[in-house]
Amino acid sequence: MARKYRDDFASQDAASEPVICPLCERVIPDDQIEDHHLVPRSKGGKIKVPLHRICHSHIHAAFTDSQLAKKFSTVSAILDDPEIQKFVNWVKTKPPGFDDEAEKRGRRR
């Protein structure tokens, strides 16, 4: 029985693997991980992928739930969109913990 407890403590001490955003391919800090339903829950979606908060926000600003369900239900389909490509090229140059202050204040172009 002691072995079980020893294994439990050892697994808690191990550093967890960093989570990589499939959109911008940067490491996601723990306080910025948001799950994105590839098909929105309102359309019956269950599969989720972890994204940066800023990447997740941009996807939902660019597409409606219907568009996400019909045309953009995979990461590769989302990445094929020219607006998303432009955003990804911009955000890739930012540090992993970057969070656009303008979006928080509602100052979108």
PDB file of N, CA and C in Angstrom:
ATOM      1  N   MET A   1       0.816  -1.191   0.000  1.00  0.00           N
ATOM      2  CA  MET A   1       0.000   0.000   0.000  1.00  0.00           C
ATOM      3  C   MET A   1       0.861   1.257   0.000  1.00  0.00           C
ATOM      4  N   ALA A   2       2.009   1.217   0.654  1.00  0.00           N
ATOM      5  CA  ALA A   2       2.882   2.384   0.710  1.00  0.00           C
ATOM      6  C   ALA A   2       3.352   2.775  -0.685  1.00  0.00           C
ATOM      7  N   ARG A   3       3.555   1.798  -1.537  1.00  0.00           N
ATOM      8  CA  ARG A   3       4.016   2.089  -2.886  1.00  0.00           C
ATOM      9  C   ARG A   3       2.998   2.953  -3.640  1.00  0.00           C
ATOM     10  N   LYS A   4       1.736   2.658  -3.474  1.00  0.00           N
ATOM     11  CA  LYS A   4       0.695   3.433  -4.145  1.00  0.00           C
ATOM     12  C   LYS A   4       0.799   4.911  -3.761  1.00  0.00           C
ATOM     13  N   TYR A   5       0.934   5.170  -2.479  1.00  0.00           N
ATOM     14  CA  TYR A   5       1.026   6.554  -2.024  1.00  0.00           C
ATOM     15  C   TYR A   5       2.300   7.213  -2.535  1.00  0.00           C
ATOM     16  N   ARG A   6       3.400   6.489  -2.554  1.00  0.00           N
ATOM     17  CA  ARG A   6       4.655   7.032  -3.044  1.00  0.00           C
ATOM     18  C   ARG A   6       4.509   7.412  -4.516  1.00  0.00           C
ATOM     19  N   ASP A   7       3.862   6.564  -5.308  1.00  0.00           N
ATOM     20  CA  ASP A   7       3.650   6.853  -6.722  1.00  0.00           C
ATOM     21  C   ASP A   7       2.752   8.076  -6.909  1.00  0.00           C
ATOM     22  N   ASP A   8       1.753   8.207  -6.053  1.00  0.00           N
ATOM     23  CA  ASP A   8       0.862   9.363  -6.151  1.00  0.00           C
ATOM     24  C   ASP A   8       1.633  10.661  -5.930  1.00  0.00           C
ATOM     25  N   PHE A   9       2.502  10.696  -4.930  1.00  0.00           N
ATOM     26  CA  PHE A   9       3.271  11.909  -4.659  1.00  0.00           C
ATOM     27  C   PHE A   9       4.265  12.188  -5.784  1.00  0.00           C
ATOM     28  N   ALA A  10       4.858  11.157  -6.326  1.00  0.00           N
ATOM     29  CA  ALA A  10       5.820  11.343  -7.406  1.00  0.00           C
ATOM     30  C   ALA A  10       5.128  11.937  -8.630  1.00  0.00           C
ATOM     31  N   SER A  11       3.915  11.491  -8.927  1.00  0.00           N
ATOM     32  CA  SER A  11       3.224  12.014 -10.105  1.00  0.00           C
ATOM     33  C   SER A  11       2.797  13.459  -9.903  1.00  0.00           C
ATOM     34  N   GLN A  12       2.553  13.878  -8.673  1.00  0.00           N
ATOM     35  CA  GLN A  12       2.178  15.262  -8.404  1.00  0.00           C
ATOM     36  C   GLN A  12       3.377  16.191  -8.554  1.00  0.00           C
ATOM     37  N   ASP A  13       4.572  15.695  -8.276  1.00  0.00           N
ATOM     38  CA  ASP A  13       5.769  16.515  -8.360  1.00  0.00           C
ATOM     39  C   ASP A  13       6.243  16.705  -9.798  1.00  0.00           C
ATOM     40  N   ALA A  14       5.869  15.803 -10.683  1.00  0.00           N
ATOM     41  CA  ALA A  14       6.324  15.886 -12.061  1.00  0.00           C
ATOM     42  C   ALA A  14       5.735  17.117 -12.734  1.00  0.00           C
ATOM     43  N   ALA A  15       6.583  17.823 -13.481  1.00  0.00           N
ATOM     44  CA  ALA A  15       6.112  19.016 -14.188  1.00  0.00           C
ATOM     45  C   ALA A  15       5.205  18.596 -15.333  1.00  0.00           C
ATOM     46  N   SER A  16       4.109  19.296 -15.489  1.00  0.00           N
ATOM     47  CA  SER A  16       3.193  18.960 -16.570  1.00  0.00           C
ATOM     48  C   SER A  16       3.743  19.498 -17.886  1.00  0.00           C
ATOM     49  N   GLU A  17       3.366  18.840 -18.951  1.00  0.00           N
ATOM     50  CA  GLU A  17       3.802  19.246 -20.285  1.00  0.00           C
ATOM     51  C   GLU A  17       3.171  20.596 -20.632  1.00  0.00           C
ATOM     52  N   PRO A  18       3.908  21.466 -21.289  1.00  0.00           N
ATOM     53  CA  PRO A  18       3.304  22.743 -21.697  1.00  0.00           C
ATOM     54  C   PRO A  18       2.232  22.495 -22.762  1.00  0.00           C
ATOM     55  N   VAL A  19       1.199  23.297 -22.729  1.00  0.00           N
ATOM     56  CA  VAL A  19       0.119  23.186 -23.705  1.00  0.00           C
ATOM     57  C   VAL A  19       0.428  24.148 -24.846  1.00  0.00           C
ATOM     58  N   ILE A  20       0.406  23.638 -26.076  1.00  0.00           N
ATOM     59  CA  ILE A  20       0.701  24.432 -27.259  1.00  0.00           C
ATOM     60  C   ILE A  20      -0.611  24.772 -27.967  1.00  0.00           C
ATOM     61  N   CYS A  21      -0.782  26.030 -28.303  1.00  0.00           N
ATOM     62  CA  CYS A  21      -1.974  26.482 -29.026  1.00  0.00           C
ATOM     63  C   CYS A  21      -1.896  25.970 -30.466  1.00  0.00           C
ATOM     64  N   PRO A  22      -2.905  25.221 -30.926  1.00  0.00           N
ATOM     65  CA  PRO A  22      -2.861  24.714 -32.299  1.00  0.00           C
ATOM     66  C   PRO A  22      -3.037  25.812 -33.353  1.00  0.00           C
ATOM     67  N   LEU A  23      -3.474  26.978 -32.932  1.00  0.00           N
ATOM     68  CA  LEU A  23      -3.672  28.071 -33.877  1.00  0.00           C
ATOM     69  C   LEU A  23      -2.362  28.824 -34.107  1.00  0.00           C
ATOM     70  N   CYS A  24      -1.769  29.347 -33.033  1.00  0.00           N
ATOM     71  CA  CYS A  24      -0.561  30.181 -33.175  1.00  0.00           C
ATOM     72  C   CYS A  24       0.724  29.431 -32.842  1.00  0.00           C
ATOM     73  N   GLU A  25       0.603  28.205 -32.338  1.00  0.00           N
ATOM     74  CA  GLU A  25       1.745  27.336 -32.020  1.00  0.00           C
ATOM     75  C   GLU A  25       2.665  27.905 -30.948  1.00  0.00           C
ATOM     76  N   ARG A  26       2.106  28.734 -30.041  1.00  0.00           N
ATOM     77  CA  ARG A  26       2.866  29.233 -28.892  1.00  0.00           C
ATOM     78  C   ARG A  26       2.411  28.487 -27.648  1.00  0.00           C
ATOM     79  N   VAL A  27       3.279  28.465 -26.626  1.00  0.00           N
ATOM     80  CA  VAL A  27       2.921  27.854 -25.347  1.00  0.00           C
ATOM     81  C   VAL A  27       1.820  28.697 -24.702  1.00  0.00           C
ATOM     82  N   ILE A  28       0.808  28.031 -24.138  1.00  0.00           N
ATOM     83  CA  ILE A  28      -0.297  28.742 -23.495  1.00  0.00           C
ATOM     84  C   ILE A  28      -0.057  28.772 -21.991  1.00  0.00           C
ATOM     85  N   PRO A  29       0.056  29.977 -21.387  1.00  0.00           N
ATOM     86  CA  PRO A  29       0.170  30.058 -19.924  1.00  0.00           C
ATOM     87  C   PRO A  29      -1.105  29.505 -19.276  1.00  0.00           C
ATOM     88  N   ASP A  30      -0.967  28.928 -18.079  1.00  0.00           N
ATOM     89  CA  ASP A  30      -2.104  28.305 -17.390  1.00  0.00           C
ATOM     90  C   ASP A  30      -3.291  29.243 -17.234  1.00  0.00           C
ATOM     91  N   ASP A  31      -3.025  30.532 -17.025  1.00  0.00           N
ATOM     92  CA  ASP A  31      -4.137  31.468 -16.795  1.00  0.00           C
ATOM     93  C   ASP A  31      -4.788  31.954 -18.088  1.00  0.00           C
ATOM     94  N   GLN A  32      -4.310  31.473 -19.253  1.00  0.00           N
ATOM     95  CA  GLN A  32      -4.885  31.900 -20.525  1.00  0.00           C
ATOM     96  C   GLN A  32      -5.433  30.755 -21.361  1.00  0.00           C
ATOM     97  N   ILE A  33      -5.533  29.569 -20.784  1.00  0.00           N
ATOM     98  CA  ILE A  33      -6.076  28.424 -21.531  1.00  0.00           C
ATOM     99  C   ILE A  33      -7.589  28.510 -21.557  1.00  0.00           C
ATOM    100  N   GLU A  34      -8.145  28.428 -22.763  1.00  0.00           N
ATOM    101  CA  GLU A  34      -9.591  28.345 -22.932  1.00  0.00           C
ATOM    102  C   GLU A  34      -9.884  27.205 -23.886  1.00  0.00           C
ATOM    103  N   ASP A  35     -10.899  26.432 -23.575  1.00  0.00           N
ATOM    104  CA  ASP A  35     -11.306  25.339 -24.454  1.00  0.00           C
ATOM    105  C   ASP A  35     -12.228  25.873 -25.536  1.00  0.00           C
ATOM    106  N   HIS A  36     -11.914  25.517 -26.782  1.00  0.00           N
ATOM    107  CA  HIS A  36     -12.748  25.902 -27.927  1.00  0.00           C
ATOM    108  C   HIS A  36     -13.450  24.655 -28.449  1.00  0.00           C
ATOM    109  N   HIS A  37     -14.764  24.701 -28.510  1.00  0.00           N
ATOM    110  CA  HIS A  37     -15.529  23.607 -29.117  1.00  0.00           C
ATOM    111  C   HIS A  37     -15.428  23.770 -30.633  1.00  0.00           C
ATOM    112  N   LEU A  38     -14.885  22.769 -31.313  1.00  0.00           N
ATOM    113  CA  LEU A  38     -14.719  22.868 -32.766  1.00  0.00           C
ATOM    114  C   LEU A  38     -16.069  23.077 -33.448  1.00  0.00           C
ATOM    115  N   VAL A  39     -17.082  22.360 -32.995  1.00  0.00           N
ATOM    116  CA  VAL A  39     -18.465  22.641 -33.373  1.00  0.00           C
ATOM    117  C   VAL A  39     -19.087  23.230 -32.111  1.00  0.00           C
ATOM    118  N   PRO A  40     -19.669  24.419 -32.200  1.00  0.00           N
ATOM    119  CA  PRO A  40     -20.217  25.047 -30.991  1.00  0.00           C
ATOM    120  C   PRO A  40     -21.202  24.141 -30.251  1.00  0.00           C
ATOM    121  N   ARG A  41     -21.213  24.271 -28.933  1.00  0.00           N
ATOM    122  CA  ARG A  41     -22.135  23.462 -28.117  1.00  0.00           C
ATOM    123  C   ARG A  41     -23.573  23.671 -28.541  1.00  0.00           C
ATOM    124  N   SER A  42     -23.910  24.888 -28.954  1.00  0.00           N
ATOM    125  CA  SER A  42     -25.283  25.171 -29.385  1.00  0.00           C
ATOM    126  C   SER A  42     -25.659  24.398 -30.645  1.00  0.00           C
ATOM    127  N   LYS A  43     -24.654  23.888 -31.357  1.00  0.00           N
ATOM    128  CA  LYS A  43     -24.881  23.095 -32.565  1.00  0.00           C
ATOM    129  C   LYS A  43     -24.579  21.620 -32.335  1.00  0.00           C
ATOM    130  N   GLY A  44     -24.440  21.232 -31.062  1.00  0.00           N
ATOM    131  CA  GLY A  44     -24.233  19.827 -30.717  1.00  0.00           C
ATOM    132  C   GLY A  44     -22.788  19.383 -30.610  1.00  0.00           C
ATOM    133  N   GLY A  45     -21.850  20.312 -30.603  1.00  0.00           N
ATOM    134  CA  GLY A  45     -20.441  19.963 -30.561  1.00  0.00           C
ATOM    135  C   GLY A  45     -19.976  19.481 -29.198  1.00  0.00           C
ATOM    136  N   LYS A  46     -19.036  18.547 -29.215  1.00  0.00           N
ATOM    137  CA  LYS A  46     -18.481  18.002 -27.975  1.00  0.00           C
ATOM    138  C   LYS A  46     -16.955  18.052 -27.954  1.00  0.00           C
ATOM    139  N   ILE A  47     -16.308  18.021 -29.110  1.00  0.00           N
ATOM    140  CA  ILE A  47     -14.844  17.988 -29.194  1.00  0.00           C
ATOM    141  C   ILE A  47     -14.286  19.376 -28.915  1.00  0.00           C
ATOM    142  N   LYS A  48     -13.290  19.426 -27.990  1.00  0.00           N
ATOM    143  CA  LYS A  48     -12.678  20.693 -27.591  1.00  0.00           C
ATOM    144  C   LYS A  48     -11.179  20.665 -27.849  1.00  0.00           C
ATOM    145  N   VAL A  49     -10.624  21.843 -28.111  1.00  0.00           N
ATOM    146  CA  VAL A  49      -9.174  22.008 -28.209  1.00  0.00           C
ATOM    147  C   VAL A  49      -8.774  23.202 -27.342  1.00  0.00           C
ATOM    148  N   PRO A  50      -7.615  23.137 -26.688  1.00  0.00           N
ATOM    149  CA  PRO A  50      -7.162  24.274 -25.878  1.00  0.00           C
ATOM    150  C   PRO A  50      -6.577  25.361 -26.775  1.00  0.00           C
ATOM    151  N   LEU A  51      -6.934  26.605 -26.491  1.00  0.00           N
ATOM    152  CA  LEU A  51      -6.418  27.751 -27.236  1.00  0.00           C
ATOM    153  C   LEU A  51      -6.027  28.865 -26.269  1.00  0.00           C
ATOM    154  N   HIS A  52      -5.183  29.788 -26.758  1.00  0.00           N
ATOM    155  CA  HIS A  52      -4.951  31.032 -26.021  1.00  0.00           C
ATOM    156  C   HIS A  52      -6.278  31.772 -25.940  1.00  0.00           C
ATOM    157  N   ARG A  53      -6.477  32.518 -24.899  1.00  0.00           N
ATOM    158  CA  ARG A  53      -7.685  33.339 -24.759  1.00  0.00           C
ATOM    159  C   ARG A  53      -7.840  34.279 -25.958  1.00  0.00           C
ATOM    160  N   ILE A  54      -6.739  34.919 -26.380  1.00  0.00           N
ATOM    161  CA  ILE A  54      -6.811  35.879 -27.487  1.00  0.00           C
ATOM    162  C   ILE A  54      -7.149  35.180 -28.809  1.00  0.00           C
ATOM    163  N   CYS A  55      -6.616  33.981 -29.022  1.00  0.00           N
ATOM    164  CA  CYS A  55      -6.918  33.224 -30.245  1.00  0.00           C
ATOM    165  C   CYS A  55      -8.380  32.794 -30.250  1.00  0.00           C
ATOM    166  N   HIS A  56      -8.854  32.324 -29.106  1.00  0.00           N
ATOM    167  CA  HIS A  56     -10.243  31.897 -28.974  1.00  0.00           C
ATOM    168  C   HIS A  56     -11.186  33.072 -29.231  1.00  0.00           C
ATOM    169  N   SER A  57     -10.886  34.208 -28.648  1.00  0.00           N
ATOM    170  CA  SER A  57     -11.715  35.399 -28.845  1.00  0.00           C
ATOM    171  C   SER A  57     -11.757  35.815 -30.310  1.00  0.00           C
ATOM    172  N   HIS A  58     -10.616  35.722 -30.966  1.00  0.00           N
ATOM    173  CA  HIS A  58     -10.558  36.141 -32.371  1.00  0.00           C
ATOM    174  C   HIS A  58     -11.390  35.217 -33.259  1.00  0.00           C
ATOM    175  N   ILE A  59     -11.364  33.936 -32.995  1.00  0.00           N
ATOM    176  CA  ILE A  59     -12.178  32.994 -33.770  1.00  0.00           C
ATOM    177  C   ILE A  59     -13.658  33.365 -33.662  1.00  0.00           C
ATOM    178  N   HIS A  60     -14.112  33.626 -32.439  1.00  0.00           N
ATOM    179  CA  HIS A  60     -15.526  33.924 -32.248  1.00  0.00           C
ATOM    180  C   HIS A  60     -15.897  35.326 -32.744  1.00  0.00           C
ATOM    181  N   ALA A  61     -14.923  36.214 -32.858  1.00  0.00           N
ATOM    182  CA  ALA A  61     -15.183  37.529 -33.443  1.00  0.00           C
ATOM    183  C   ALA A  61     -15.275  37.424 -34.972  1.00  0.00           C
ATOM    184  N   ALA A  62     -14.579  36.463 -35.539  1.00  0.00           N
ATOM    185  CA  ALA A  62     -14.526  36.330 -36.996  1.00  0.00           C
ATOM    186  C   ALA A  62     -15.678  35.503 -37.570  1.00  0.00           C
ATOM    187  N   PHE A  63     -16.174  34.533 -36.814  1.00  0.00           N
ATOM    188  CA  PHE A  63     -17.172  33.598 -37.348  1.00  0.00           C
ATOM    189  C   PHE A  63     -18.389  33.492 -36.445  1.00  0.00           C
ATOM    190  N   THR A  64     -19.529  33.228 -37.068  1.00  0.00           N
ATOM    191  CA  THR A  64     -20.738  32.936 -36.303  1.00  0.00           C
ATOM    192  C   THR A  64     -20.715  31.461 -35.905  1.00  0.00           C
ATOM    193  N   ASP A  65     -21.586  31.077 -34.984  1.00  0.00           N
ATOM    194  CA  ASP A  65     -21.676  29.668 -34.598  1.00  0.00           C
ATOM    195  C   ASP A  65     -22.058  28.797 -35.789  1.00  0.00           C
ATOM    196  N   SER A  66     -22.930  29.289 -36.645  1.00  0.00           N
ATOM    197  CA  SER A  66     -23.334  28.517 -37.833  1.00  0.00           C
ATOM    198  C   SER A  66     -22.156  28.303 -38.779  1.00  0.00           C
ATOM    199  N   GLN A  67     -21.351  29.345 -38.981  1.00  0.00           N
ATOM    200  CA  GLN A  67     -20.167  29.206 -39.833  1.00  0.00           C
ATOM    201  C   GLN A  67     -19.186  28.205 -39.233  1.00  0.00           C
ATOM    202  N   LEU A  68     -18.983  28.287 -37.913  1.00  0.00           N
ATOM    203  CA  LEU A  68     -18.069  27.351 -37.252  1.00  0.00           C
ATOM    204  C   LEU A  68     -18.555  25.914 -37.421  1.00  0.00           C
ATOM    205  N   ALA A  69     -19.843  25.692 -37.278  1.00  0.00           N
ATOM    206  CA  ALA A  69     -20.392  24.338 -37.375  1.00  0.00           C
ATOM    207  C   ALA A  69     -20.313  23.787 -38.794  1.00  0.00           C
ATOM    208  N   LYS A  70     -20.605  24.627 -39.790  1.00  0.00           N
ATOM    209  CA  LYS A  70     -20.686  24.149 -41.173  1.00  0.00           C
ATOM    210  C   LYS A  70     -19.349  24.109 -41.899  1.00  0.00           C
ATOM    211  N   LYS A  71     -18.549  25.160 -41.736  1.00  0.00           N
ATOM    212  CA  LYS A  71     -17.345  25.295 -42.562  1.00  0.00           C
ATOM    213  C   LYS A  71     -16.029  25.257 -41.789  1.00  0.00           C
ATOM    214  N   PHE A  72     -16.049  25.644 -40.524  1.00  0.00           N
ATOM    215  CA  PHE A  72     -14.806  25.800 -39.773  1.00  0.00           C
ATOM    216  C   PHE A  72     -14.768  24.888 -38.545  1.00  0.00           C
ATOM    217  N   SER A  73     -15.068  23.620 -38.735  1.00  0.00           N
ATOM    218  CA  SER A  73     -15.154  22.685 -37.609  1.00  0.00           C
ATOM    219  C   SER A  73     -13.853  21.927 -37.338  1.00  0.00           C
ATOM    220  N   THR A  74     -12.767  22.333 -38.005  1.00  0.00           N
ATOM    221  CA  THR A  74     -11.445  21.771 -37.721  1.00  0.00           C
ATOM    222  C   THR A  74     -10.450  22.920 -37.605  1.00  0.00           C
ATOM    223  N   VAL A  75      -9.353  22.662 -36.930  1.00  0.00           N
ATOM    224  CA  VAL A  75      -8.314  23.690 -36.783  1.00  0.00           C
ATOM    225  C   VAL A  75      -7.746  24.040 -38.156  1.00  0.00           C
ATOM    226  N   SER A  76      -7.537  23.046 -39.009  1.00  0.00           N
ATOM    227  CA  SER A  76      -6.972  23.326 -40.337  1.00  0.00           C
ATOM    228  C   SER A  76      -7.922  24.178 -41.176  1.00  0.00           C
ATOM    229  N   ALA A  77      -9.234  23.974 -41.070  1.00  0.00           N
ATOM    230  CA  ALA A  77     -10.196  24.798 -41.803  1.00  0.00           C
ATOM    231  C   ALA A  77     -10.161  26.236 -41.294  1.00  0.00           C
ATOM    232  N   ILE A  78     -10.043  26.406 -39.988  1.00  0.00           N
ATOM    233  CA  ILE A  78      -9.948  27.751 -39.409  1.00  0.00           C
ATOM    234  C   ILE A  78      -8.684  28.440 -39.910  1.00  0.00           C
ATOM    235  N   LEU A  79      -7.575  27.699 -39.936  1.00  0.00           N
ATOM    236  CA  LEU A  79      -6.297  28.276 -40.365  1.00  0.00           C
ATOM    237  C   LEU A  79      -6.268  28.616 -41.854  1.00  0.00           C
ATOM    238  N   ASP A  80      -7.167  28.038 -42.643  1.00  0.00           N
ATOM    239  CA  ASP A  80      -7.222  28.342 -44.077  1.00  0.00           C
ATOM    240  C   ASP A  80      -7.864  29.692 -44.367  1.00  0.00           C
ATOM    241  N   ASP A  81      -8.573  30.263 -43.407  1.00  0.00           N
ATOM    242  CA  ASP A  81      -9.236  31.542 -43.611  1.00  0.00           C
ATOM    243  C   ASP A  81      -8.204  32.677 -43.648  1.00  0.00           C
ATOM    244  N   PRO A  82      -8.274  33.566 -44.658  1.00  0.00           N
ATOM    245  CA  PRO A  82      -7.288  34.659 -44.773  1.00  0.00           C
ATOM    246  C   PRO A  82      -7.253  35.597 -43.567  1.00  0.00           C
ATOM    247  N   GLU A  83      -8.398  35.905 -42.962  1.00  0.00           N
ATOM    248  CA  GLU A  83      -8.425  36.788 -41.795  1.00  0.00           C
ATOM    249  C   GLU A  83      -7.706  36.134 -40.610  1.00  0.00           C
ATOM    250  N   ILE A  84      -7.919  34.847 -40.435  1.00  0.00           N
ATOM    251  CA  ILE A  84      -7.254  34.116 -39.346  1.00  0.00           C
ATOM    252  C   ILE A  84      -5.761  34.026 -39.622  1.00  0.00           C
ATOM    253  N   GLN A  85      -5.376  33.800 -40.876  1.00  0.00           N
ATOM    254  CA  GLN A  85      -3.956  33.739 -41.225  1.00  0.00           C
ATOM    255  C   GLN A  85      -3.259  35.053 -40.892  1.00  0.00           C
ATOM    256  N   LYS A  86      -3.905  36.158 -41.206  1.00  0.00           N
ATOM    257  CA  LYS A  86      -3.333  37.472 -40.900  1.00  0.00           C
ATOM    258  C   LYS A  86      -3.170  37.635 -39.389  1.00  0.00           C
ATOM    259  N   PHE A  87      -4.190  37.260 -38.617  1.00  0.00           N
ATOM    260  CA  PHE A  87      -4.126  37.344 -37.161  1.00  0.00           C
ATOM    261  C   PHE A  87      -3.012  36.451 -36.609  1.00  0.00           C
ATOM    262  N   VAL A  88      -2.925  35.219 -37.085  1.00  0.00           N
ATOM    263  CA  VAL A  88      -1.913  34.272 -36.585  1.00  0.00           C
ATOM    264  C   VAL A  88      -0.513  34.787 -36.882  1.00  0.00           C
ATOM    265  N   ASN A  89      -0.296  35.316 -38.077  1.00  0.00           N
ATOM    266  CA  ASN A  89       1.024  35.876 -38.411  1.00  0.00           C
ATOM    267  C   ASN A  89       1.397  37.011 -37.474  1.00  0.00           C
ATOM    268  N   TRP A  90       0.417  37.804 -37.066  1.00  0.00           N
ATOM    269  CA  TRP A  90       0.663  38.911 -36.137  1.00  0.00           C
ATOM    270  C   TRP A  90       0.915  38.401 -34.719  1.00  0.00           C
ATOM    271  N   VAL A  91       0.053  37.511 -34.235  1.00  0.00           N
ATOM    272  CA  VAL A  91       0.142  37.089 -32.833  1.00  0.00           C
ATOM    273  C   VAL A  91       1.347  36.177 -32.584  1.00  0.00           C
ATOM    274  N   LYS A  92       1.859  35.497 -33.615  1.00  0.00           N
ATOM    275  CA  LYS A  92       3.040  34.639 -33.453  1.00  0.00           C
ATOM    276  C   LYS A  92       4.265  35.435 -33.002  1.00  0.00           C
ATOM    277  N   THR A  93       4.266  36.724 -33.292  1.00  0.00           N
ATOM    278  CA  THR A  93       5.412  37.562 -32.918  1.00  0.00           C
ATOM    279  C   THR A  93       5.341  38.027 -31.469  1.00  0.00           C
ATOM    280  N   LYS A  94       4.245  37.727 -30.793  1.00  0.00           N
ATOM    281  CA  LYS A  94       4.031  38.172 -29.411  1.00  0.00           C
ATOM    282  C   LYS A  94       4.506  37.095 -28.437  1.00  0.00           C
ATOM    283  N   PRO A  95       4.850  37.488 -27.209  1.00  0.00           N
ATOM    284  CA  PRO A  95       5.253  36.492 -26.206  1.00  0.00           C
ATOM    285  C   PRO A  95       4.049  35.629 -25.805  1.00  0.00           C
ATOM    286  N   PRO A  96       4.302  34.425 -25.256  1.00  0.00           N
ATOM    287  CA  PRO A  96       3.208  33.507 -24.906  1.00  0.00           C
ATOM    288  C   PRO A  96       2.127  34.114 -24.009  1.00  0.00           C
ATOM    289  N   GLY A  97       2.485  34.987 -23.086  1.00  0.00           N
ATOM    290  CA  GLY A  97       1.510  35.554 -22.162  1.00  0.00           C
ATOM    291  C   GLY A  97       0.814  36.804 -22.676  1.00  0.00           C
ATOM    292  N   PHE A  98       1.043  37.169 -23.944  1.00  0.00           N
ATOM    293  CA  PHE A  98       0.452  38.379 -24.509  1.00  0.00           C
ATOM    294  C   PHE A  98      -1.067  38.287 -24.514  1.00  0.00           C
ATOM    295  N   ASP A  99      -1.705  39.360 -24.059  1.00  0.00           N
ATOM    296  CA  ASP A  99      -3.155  39.462 -24.086  1.00  0.00           C
ATOM    297  C   ASP A  99      -3.477  40.891 -24.494  1.00  0.00           C
ATOM    298  N   ASP A 100      -4.114  41.064 -25.622  1.00  0.00           N
ATOM    299  CA  ASP A 100      -4.366  42.396 -26.182  1.00  0.00           C
ATOM    300  C   ASP A 100      -5.278  43.208 -25.286  1.00  0.00           C
ATOM    301  N   GLU A 101      -4.753  44.264 -24.710  1.00  0.00           N
ATOM    302  CA  GLU A 101      -5.519  45.135 -23.821  1.00  0.00           C
ATOM    303  C   GLU A 101      -6.664  45.823 -24.555  1.00  0.00           C
ATOM    304  N   ALA A 102      -6.493  46.120 -25.842  1.00  0.00           N
ATOM    305  CA  ALA A 102      -7.546  46.792 -26.595  1.00  0.00           C
ATOM    306  C   ALA A 102      -8.800  45.934 -26.665  1.00  0.00           C
ATOM    307  N   GLU A 103      -8.622  44.613 -26.784  1.00  0.00           N
ATOM    308  CA  GLU A 103      -9.789  43.728 -26.834  1.00  0.00           C
ATOM    309  C   GLU A 103     -10.544  43.764 -25.517  1.00  0.00           C
ATOM    310  N   LYS A 104      -9.827  43.844 -24.399  1.00  0.00           N
ATOM    311  CA  LYS A 104     -10.473  43.875 -23.092  1.00  0.00           C
ATOM    312  C   LYS A 104     -11.333  45.122 -22.920  1.00  0.00           C
ATOM    313  N   ARG A 105     -10.881  46.234 -23.497  1.00  0.00           N
ATOM    314  CA  ARG A 105     -11.602  47.489 -23.362  1.00  0.00           C
ATOM    315  C   ARG A 105     -12.656  47.673 -24.443  1.00  0.00           C
ATOM    316  N   GLY A 106     -12.739  46.723 -25.385  1.00  0.00           N
ATOM    317  CA  GLY A 106     -13.724  46.812 -26.439  1.00  0.00           C
ATOM    318  C   GLY A 106     -13.335  47.737 -27.569  1.00  0.00           C
ATOM    319  N   ARG A 107     -12.050  47.983 -27.710  1.00  0.00           N
ATOM    320  CA  ARG A 107     -11.575  48.868 -28.776  1.00  0.00           C
ATOM    321  C   ARG A 107     -11.132  48.051 -29.978  1.00  0.00           C
ATOM    322  N   ARG A 108     -12.072  47.502 -30.649  1.00  0.00           N
ATOM    323  CA  ARG A 108     -11.748  46.733 -31.854  1.00  0.00           C
ATOM    324  C   ARG A 108     -11.896  47.628 -33.068  1.00  0.00           C
ATOM    325  N   ARG A 109     -11.139  47.295 -34.080  1.00  0.00           N
ATOM    326  CA  ARG A 109     -11.241  48.056 -35.333  1.00  0.00           C
ATOM    327  C   ARG A 109     -12.420  47.592 -36.124  1.00  0.00           C
TER     328      ARG A 109
END
